XYZ file of N, CA, C and O in Angstrom:
476
model
N 36.466 -19.588 -12.697
C 35.595 -18.599 -12.421
C 34.779 -18.601 -13.090
O 34.041 -18.260 -14.255
N 33.833 -19.297 -12.443
C 31.785 -18.771 -12.894
C 31.567 -17.353 -12.843
O 31.533 -15.986 -12.709
N 30.162 -17.476 -14.091
C 30.729 -16.069 -14.485
C 29.133 -16.654 -15.399
O 29.124 -17.350 -16.523
N 28.437 -16.623 -15.386
C 26.915 -15.435 -16.064
C 26.273 -14.227 -16.804
O 26.863 -13.351 -16.456
N 26.225 -14.394 -18.063
C 26.339 -13.334 -18.893
C 24.561 -13.067 -19.343
O 24.798 -13.895 -20.165
N 24.263 -11.955 -18.982
C 23.118 -12.024 -19.945
C 23.023 -11.423 -21.323
O 23.385 -10.165 -21.819
N 22.053 -11.053 -22.105
C 21.829 -10.276 -23.598
C 20.691 -10.355 -23.638
O 20.144 -11.111 -23.142
N 20.419 -9.383 -24.283
C 19.648 -9.033 -25.256
C 17.939 -8.275 -24.401
O 17.499 -8.349 -25.100
N 18.751 -7.968 -23.514
C 18.352 -6.418 -23.025
C 17.622 -5.415 -24.185
O 18.385 -5.486 -25.004
N 16.605 -3.781 -23.463
C 16.664 -3.387 -24.580
C 15.563 -2.254 -24.567
O 14.579 -2.653 -23.517
N 15.433 -1.692 -25.959
C 14.132 -0.902 -25.377
C 12.958 -1.425 -26.099
O 13.137 -1.966 -27.669
N 11.718 -1.530 -26.341
C 10.592 -2.906 -26.516
C 9.648 -1.828 -26.339
O 9.242 -1.045 -25.452
N 8.501 -1.227 -27.454
C 7.541 -0.988 -27.476
C 6.037 -1.918 -26.754
O 5.956 -3.163 -26.848
N 4.636 -1.057 -26.230
C 4.458 -1.729 -25.592
C 3.583 -2.616 -26.473
O 3.524 -2.919 -27.887
N 2.937 -3.615 -25.149
C 2.462 -5.429 -27.220
C 3.443 -6.241 -28.037
O 3.835 -7.309 -28.036
N 5.091 -5.408 -27.383
C 6.432 -5.861 -28.019
C 6.790 -6.989 -27.782
O 6.164 -7.698 -25.742
N 8.221 -7.695 -27.836
C 8.558 -9.635 -27.461
C 9.682 -8.593 -27.666
O 11.147 -7.930 -28.484
N 11.185 -9.416 -26.444
C 11.826 -9.087 -26.423
C 12.337 -10.637 -25.660
O 11.775 -11.450 -25.146
N 13.777 -11.211 -26.221
C 14.350 -12.295 -25.334
C 15.487 -12.941 -25.294
O 16.212 -12.137 -26.237
N 15.522 -12.627 -23.997
C 17.270 -12.330 -23.014
C 17.043 -14.110 -23.291
O 17.286 -14.836 -22.694
N 18.833 -13.942 -22.706
C 19.882 -15.274 -23.216
C 20.559 -14.837 -21.565
O 21.311 -13.570 -21.183
N 20.696 -16.154 -21.177
C 21.681 -15.588 -20.079
C 22.634 -16.976 -20.596
O 22.795 -17.535 -20.897
N 24.622 -16.990 -20.901
C 25.539 -17.535 -21.135
C 25.851 -18.068 -19.703
O 27.087 -16.817 -19.030
N 26.233 -19.302 -19.573
C 27.363 -19.589 -17.825
C 28.753 -20.322 -18.863
O 28.660 -21.198 -19.970
N 30.302 -19.635 -18.012
C 30.781 -20.702 -18.372
C 31.401 -20.696 -16.938
O 30.600 -19.954 -16.156
N 32.723 -21.752 -16.769
C 33.036 -21.861 -15.809
C 31.411 -23.297 -14.749
O 32.220 -23.274 -13.799
N 30.799 -23.739 -14.988
C 30.135 -24.288 -14.156
C 29.241 -25.252 -15.512
O 29.212 -25.135 -16.974
N 28.534 -26.456 -15.223
C 28.511 -27.114 -15.921
C 26.669 -27.383 -15.925
O 26.298 -27.318 -14.403
N 25.903 -26.732 -16.293
C 24.395 -25.563 -16.741
C 23.977 -26.387 -15.756
O 22.725 -26.504 -14.665
N 23.468 -28.342 -16.719
C 22.904 -28.701 -16.659
C 22.571 -29.593 -14.648
O 21.999 -30.398 -14.289
N 23.315 -28.659 -13.841
C 23.671 -28.726 -12.457
C 22.478 -28.144 -11.619
O 23.048 -27.854 -10.914
N 21.771 -27.024 -12.850
C 21.459 -26.118 -11.451
C 20.014 -26.087 -11.699
O 19.760 -25.395 -13.088
N 19.683 -25.130 -10.738
C 18.549 -24.660 -11.258
C 18.471 -23.226 -11.959
O 19.445 -23.322 -10.853
N 17.991 -22.732 -12.711
C 18.452 -21.668 -12.778
C 16.655 -20.763 -12.966
O 15.849 -20.873 -12.774
N 16.802 -18.935 -12.840
C 16.211 -18.590 -12.621
C 16.150 -17.125 -13.095
O 17.636 -16.667 -12.810
N 14.935 -16.175 -13.420
C 15.519 -15.079 -13.347
C 14.517 -13.879 -13.450
O 13.458 -14.612 -12.814
N 15.436 -13.470 -12.401
C 15.458 -12.396 -11.677
C 14.749 -10.984 -12.106
O 15.371 -10.517 -13.673
N 13.868 -9.985 -11.558
C 13.624 -8.180 -12.191
C 14.708 -7.813 -11.024
O 13.507 -8.230 -10.535
N 13.978 -6.518 -10.905
C 14.211 -5.634 -9.847
C 13.903 -3.974 -11.107
O 14.908 -3.665 -11.677
N 13.203 -3.558 -10.841
C 12.434 -2.236 -10.822
C 13.599 -1.466 -9.829
O 13.785 -1.259 -8.614
N 13.609 -0.370 -10.122
C 13.982 1.109 -9.201
C 14.046 1.057 -9.081
O 12.370 1.525 -8.484
N 14.175 1.427 -7.117
C 13.643 1.616 -5.439
C 12.906 0.517 -5.446
O 12.379 1.040 -3.955
N 12.574 -0.963 -5.375
C 11.832 -1.940 -6.067
C 12.669 -3.242 -5.132
O 13.703 -3.085 -6.203
N 12.502 -4.105 -4.738
C 12.494 -5.642 -4.472
C 13.110 -6.406 -5.367
O 12.260 -5.467 -6.595
N 13.923 -7.161 -5.673
C 14.460 -7.956 -6.506
C 12.420 -9.594 -6.287
O 12.653 -10.101 -5.520
N 12.564 -9.535 -7.803
C 11.053 -10.249 -8.000
C 11.309 -11.327 -8.862
O 12.579 -11.439 -9.753
N 11.335 -12.416 -8.673
C 11.461 -13.518 -8.646
C 10.580 -14.301 -10.204
O 8.821 -13.621 -10.481
N 11.196 -13.243 -11.737
C 10.203 -13.769 -12.822
C 10.273 -15.436 -13.002
O 8.628 -15.376 -13.491
N 10.828 -16.205 -13.090
C 10.977 -17.747 -13.959
C 11.920 -18.735 -13.234
O 13.099 -18.392 -12.918
N 11.027 -20.130 -12.958
C 12.412 -21.335 -12.518
C 12.420 -22.546 -13.742
O 10.859 -22.628 -13.698
N 13.283 -22.582 -13.678
C 13.740 -24.129 -14.595
C 14.207 -25.235 -13.971
O 15.874 -24.261 -13.015
N 14.018 -26.219 -13.644
C 14.606 -27.048 -12.860
C 15.757 -27.194 -13.739
O 16.051 -27.064 -14.843
N 17.405 -28.450 -13.212
C 18.012 -28.535 -13.382
C 17.691 -29.165 -14.485
O 19.103 -28.774 -16.051
N 16.876 -30.269 -14.399
C 16.773 -30.930 -15.728
C 15.670 -30.256 -16.865
O 15.616 -30.605 -18.012
N 16.024 -29.428 -16.661
C 14.281 -28.739 -17.327
C 12.482 -29.427 -17.460
O 12.616 -29.075 -18.586
N 12.807 -30.552 -16.282
C 11.446 -31.211 -16.189
C 10.064 -30.782 -16.009
O 8.644 -30.458 -15.084
N 10.457 -29.115 -14.664
C 10.117 -27.999 -14.144
C 9.831 -26.714 -14.226
O 11.194 -26.608 -13.937
N 9.004 -25.493 -14.358
C 9.327 -24.487 -14.609
C 8.214 -23.370 -13.524
O 7.270 -24.209 -13.412
N 8.561 -22.721 -13.192
C 7.668 -21.969 -12.021
C 7.666 -20.476 -12.871
O 8.738 -20.094 -13.217
N 6.778 -20.152 -13.160
C 6.699 -18.325 -12.982
C 6.058 -17.023 -12.361
O 4.435 -18.441 -11.000
N 6.178 -16.414 -12.329
C 5.460 -15.345 -11.337
C 4.195 -15.637 -11.365
O 3.738 -15.566 -12.923
N 2.949 -14.733 -10.932
C 1.767 -14.343 -11.324
C 1.669 -13.811 -13.160
O 0.446 -13.772 -13.292
N 2.299 -12.659 -12.498
C 2.150 -11.340 -12.874
C 2.861 -11.835 -14.486
O 2.273 -11.035 -15.045
N 3.339 -13.205 -14.457
C 3.852 -13.408 -16.296
C 3.476 -14.005 -17.375
O 3.643 -14.939 -17.996
N 2.956 -14.963 -15.851
C 2.097 -16.505 -16.638
C 1.428 -16.731 -17.686
O 0.766 -15.317 -18.029
N 1.956 -16.913 -18.472
C 1.061 -17.431 -20.340
C 1.980 -16.354 -20.979
O 1.400 -16.589 -22.240
N 2.305 -15.517 -20.318
C 3.382 -14.299 -21.223
C 4.770 -14.673 -21.982
O 5.742 -14.082 -22.825
N 5.472 -15.261 -20.490
C 6.817 -15.860 -20.407
C 7.121 -16.645 -20.595
O 5.858 -17.405 -19.901
N 8.340 -17.186 -21.281
C 8.551 -18.537 -21.141
C 10.458 -19.314 -20.567
O 10.825 -18.650 -21.510
N 10.573 -19.999 -19.808
C 11.941 -19.945 -20.236
C 12.125 -21.258 -19.975
O 11.247 -21.753 -19.776
N 13.216 -21.491 -20.488
C 14.737 -21.957 -21.316
C 14.844 -22.455 -20.924
O 15.853 -21.662 -20.753
N 15.782 -23.775 -21.561
C 17.174 -23.765 -20.926
C 17.492 -25.027 -22.215
O 17.308 -26.071 -22.873
N 19.311 -24.972 -22.748
C 20.071 -25.659 -23.372
C 20.793 -26.358 -22.636
O 22.125 -25.380 -23.336
N 20.994 -27.425 -21.722
C 22.360 -27.487 -20.972
C 23.190 -27.959 -21.555
O 24.209 -27.609 -21.349
N 23.010 -27.627 -22.847
C 24.380 -28.533 -23.628
C 24.722 -27.832 -24.386
O 26.310 -27.725 -25.048
N 23.887 -25.966 -24.415
C 24.804 -24.328 -25.154
C 25.536 -24.216 -24.337
O 25.492 -23.478 -23.981
N 24.768 -24.318 -22.592
C 25.221 -23.809 -21.447
C 24.325 -22.479 -20.769
O 24.998 -21.871 -21.305
N 23.260 -22.388 -21.669
C 23.013 -20.885 -21.743
C 20.939 -21.683 -21.664
O 20.548 -22.289 -20.876
N 20.497 -20.675 -20.564
C 18.950 -20.272 -20.637
C 18.620 -19.008 -20.851
O 18.561 -17.787 -21.051
N 17.191 -19.051 -21.479
C 16.395 -18.080 -22.505
C 15.189 -18.241 -20.934
O 15.014 -18.537 -20.775
N 14.534 -16.360 -21.794
C 13.412 -16.216 -21.184
C 12.513 -15.417 -21.941
O 12.591 -13.789 -22.260
N 11.545 -16.200 -22.902
C 11.156 -15.374 -24.309
C 9.749 -14.470 -23.551
O 8.997 -15.146 -22.866
N 9.641 -13.851 -23.866
C 8.719 -12.269 -22.815
C 8.462 -12.311 -24.158
O 8.027 -10.967 -25.176
N 6.516 -11.916 -24.130
C 5.861 -11.245 -25.283
C 4.415 -11.089 -24.541
O 4.495 -11.150 -23.082
N 3.857 -9.861 -25.805
C 3.137 -9.503 -24.899
C 3.794 -8.083 -23.153
O 3.119 -7.956 -22.501
N 4.541 -7.896 -24.410
C 5.183 -6.889 -22.734
C 4.293 -5.658 -23.354
O 4.030 -5.082 -23.554
N 3.504 -4.737 -21.850
C 3.203 -3.925 -21.681
C 2.864 -3.477 -20.588
O 3.219 -2.047 -20.450
N 2.356 -3.892 -19.151
C 2.060 -2.512 -17.985
C 4.012 -2.865 -17.735
O 4.120 -2.193 -16.589
N 4.734 -4.182 -17.789
C 6.523 -4.171 -16.747
C 6.554 -2.948 -16.842
O 7.588 -1.677 -17.482
N 7.076 -2.669 -15.400
C 8.102 -1.548 -15.771
C 9.509 -1.265 -15.917
O 9.642 -2.009 -15.314
N 10.101 -0.760 -16.375
C 11.565 -0.876 -17.178
C 11.828 -1.196 -14.945
O 12.520 -0.653 -14.386
N 12.825 -2.321 -15.817
C 14.440 -2.986 -14.575
C 15.264 -4.194 -15.562
O 15.420 -3.933 -16.187
N 15.244 -3.800 -14.655
C 16.853 -4.869 -15.030
C 16.787 -6.333 -14.144
O 16.482 -7.467 -13.515
N 16.852 -6.934 -15.597
C 16.393 -9.089 -15.765
C 18.029 -9.738 -15.273
O 19.524 -9.691 -16.247
N 18.259 -9.985 -14.499
C 19.164 -11.227 -13.779
C 19.069 -12.295 -13.754
O 17.915 -13.410 -13.304
N 20.080 -13.244 -14.728
C 20.299 -14.233 -14.513
C 20.292 -15.027 -12.842
O 21.310 -14.533 -12.567
N 20.028 -16.131 -12.801
C 20.281 -16.664 -11.250
C 20.879 -18.053 -10.720
O 19.691 -18.439 -11.971
N 22.239 -18.468 -10.760
C 21.764 -20.032 -10.997
C 22.177 -20.859 -9.134
O 22.657 -20.161 -8.411
N 21.917 -21.993 -8.893
C 21.466 -22.456 -7.684
C 22.095 -24.095 -8.253
O 20.795 -24.953 -8.236
N 23.370 -24.145 -7.150
C 23.243 -25.823 -8.138
C 21.500 -27.223 -6.587
O 21.571 -26.509 -5.819
N 21.405 -27.268 -7.527
C 20.280 -28.906 -7.823
C 20.524 -28.698 -5.693
O 19.760 -29.991 -5.059
N 22.034 -29.443 -5.903
C 21.944 -30.563 -4.546
C 22.383 -29.542 -3.366
O 22.136 -29.047 -2.778
N 23.217 -29.032 -3.903
C 24.535 -28.293 -3.364
C 24.071 -27.228 -3.263
O 24.411 -25.923 -4.105
N 23.075 -26.650 -2.628
C 22.321 -25.980 -3.252
C 23.411 -23.712 -1.942
O 22.783 -23.019 -3.088
N 24.396 -24.236 -1.326
C 25.221 -23.645 -1.669
C 25.640 -22.738 -2.239
O 26.768 -21.238 -2.369
N 26.131 -23.714 -3.031
C 27.178 -22.784 -4.458
C 26.139 -22.218 -5.241
O 24.572 -22.163 -6.207
N 25.919 -20.687 -5.250
C 25.572 -20.027 -5.768
C 25.978 -19.457 -6.465
O 26.333 -18.013 -6.045
N 24.724 -18.776 -7.772
C 25.136 -17.956 -8.482
C 25.125 -16.922 -8.873
O 23.295 -16.665 -10.094
N 25.234 -14.880 -9.352
C 24.807 -13.992 -10.203
C 24.955 -13.318 -11.657
O 26.267 -13.004 -10.840
N 23.743 -13.233 -12.323
C 24.594 -11.819 -13.332
C 24.736 -10.668 -13.269
O 24.455 -10.893 -12.279
N 25.056 -9.748 -13.307
C 25.386 -8.199 -13.959
C 23.309 -8.074 -14.229
O 23.070 -7.025 -13.396
N 23.274 -9.003 -14.627
C 21.340 -8.239 -15.123
C 21.959 -7.742 -16.964
O 23.096 -6.833 -17.456
N 20.470 -7.773 -17.556
C 20.462 -6.507 -18.019
C 19.095 -5.871 -18.349
O 17.577 -6.745 -18.024
N 18.926 -4.264 -18.635
C 18.001 -3.839 -18.844
C 16.744 -4.268 -19.856
O 16.929 -3.880 -20.957
N 15.793 -4.324 -19.549
C 14.266 -4.303 -20.641
C 13.319 -3.147 -20.433
O 13.518 -1.906 -19.138
N 13.317 -2.444 -20.961
C 12.581 -0.618 -20.489
C 11.685 -0.827 -21.484
O 11.169 -1.194 -23.375
N 10.128 -1.194 -20.644
C 8.447 -0.512 -22.063
C 8.327 0.923 -22.115
O 7.890 1.327 -20.906
N 9.019 1.339 -24.026
C 8.259 2.497 -23.954
C 7.565 2.545 -25.256
O 8.447 2.165 -26.372
N 6.816 3.988 -26.003
C 6.126 3.848 -26.530
C 7.631 5.394 -27.035
O 6.734 6.135 -28.710
């Protein structure tokens, strides 16, 4: 019964910060590359950040590089996304994704948490 549950989303003023968290159960998070995606209404899902299973490499979209930081705590089975200087981001649902580092067919999605930047 694999489950990924996101939390930490909400309403934030322009220039503010939010920290999203993804808690995993039913799997050993240390065996999974973890990513954060976001999807705005009427638009496709966008890869925001990715971190390898061992946490030794990260990747960011150009639009968030320098402002967002992805991290993981395999002992706690959690992945986080620290989002700073939120300004031009459109309202979107941020979702957590895990893909096994070796058996790539093993991939899971969380339901997502909404993030809205508004004054």
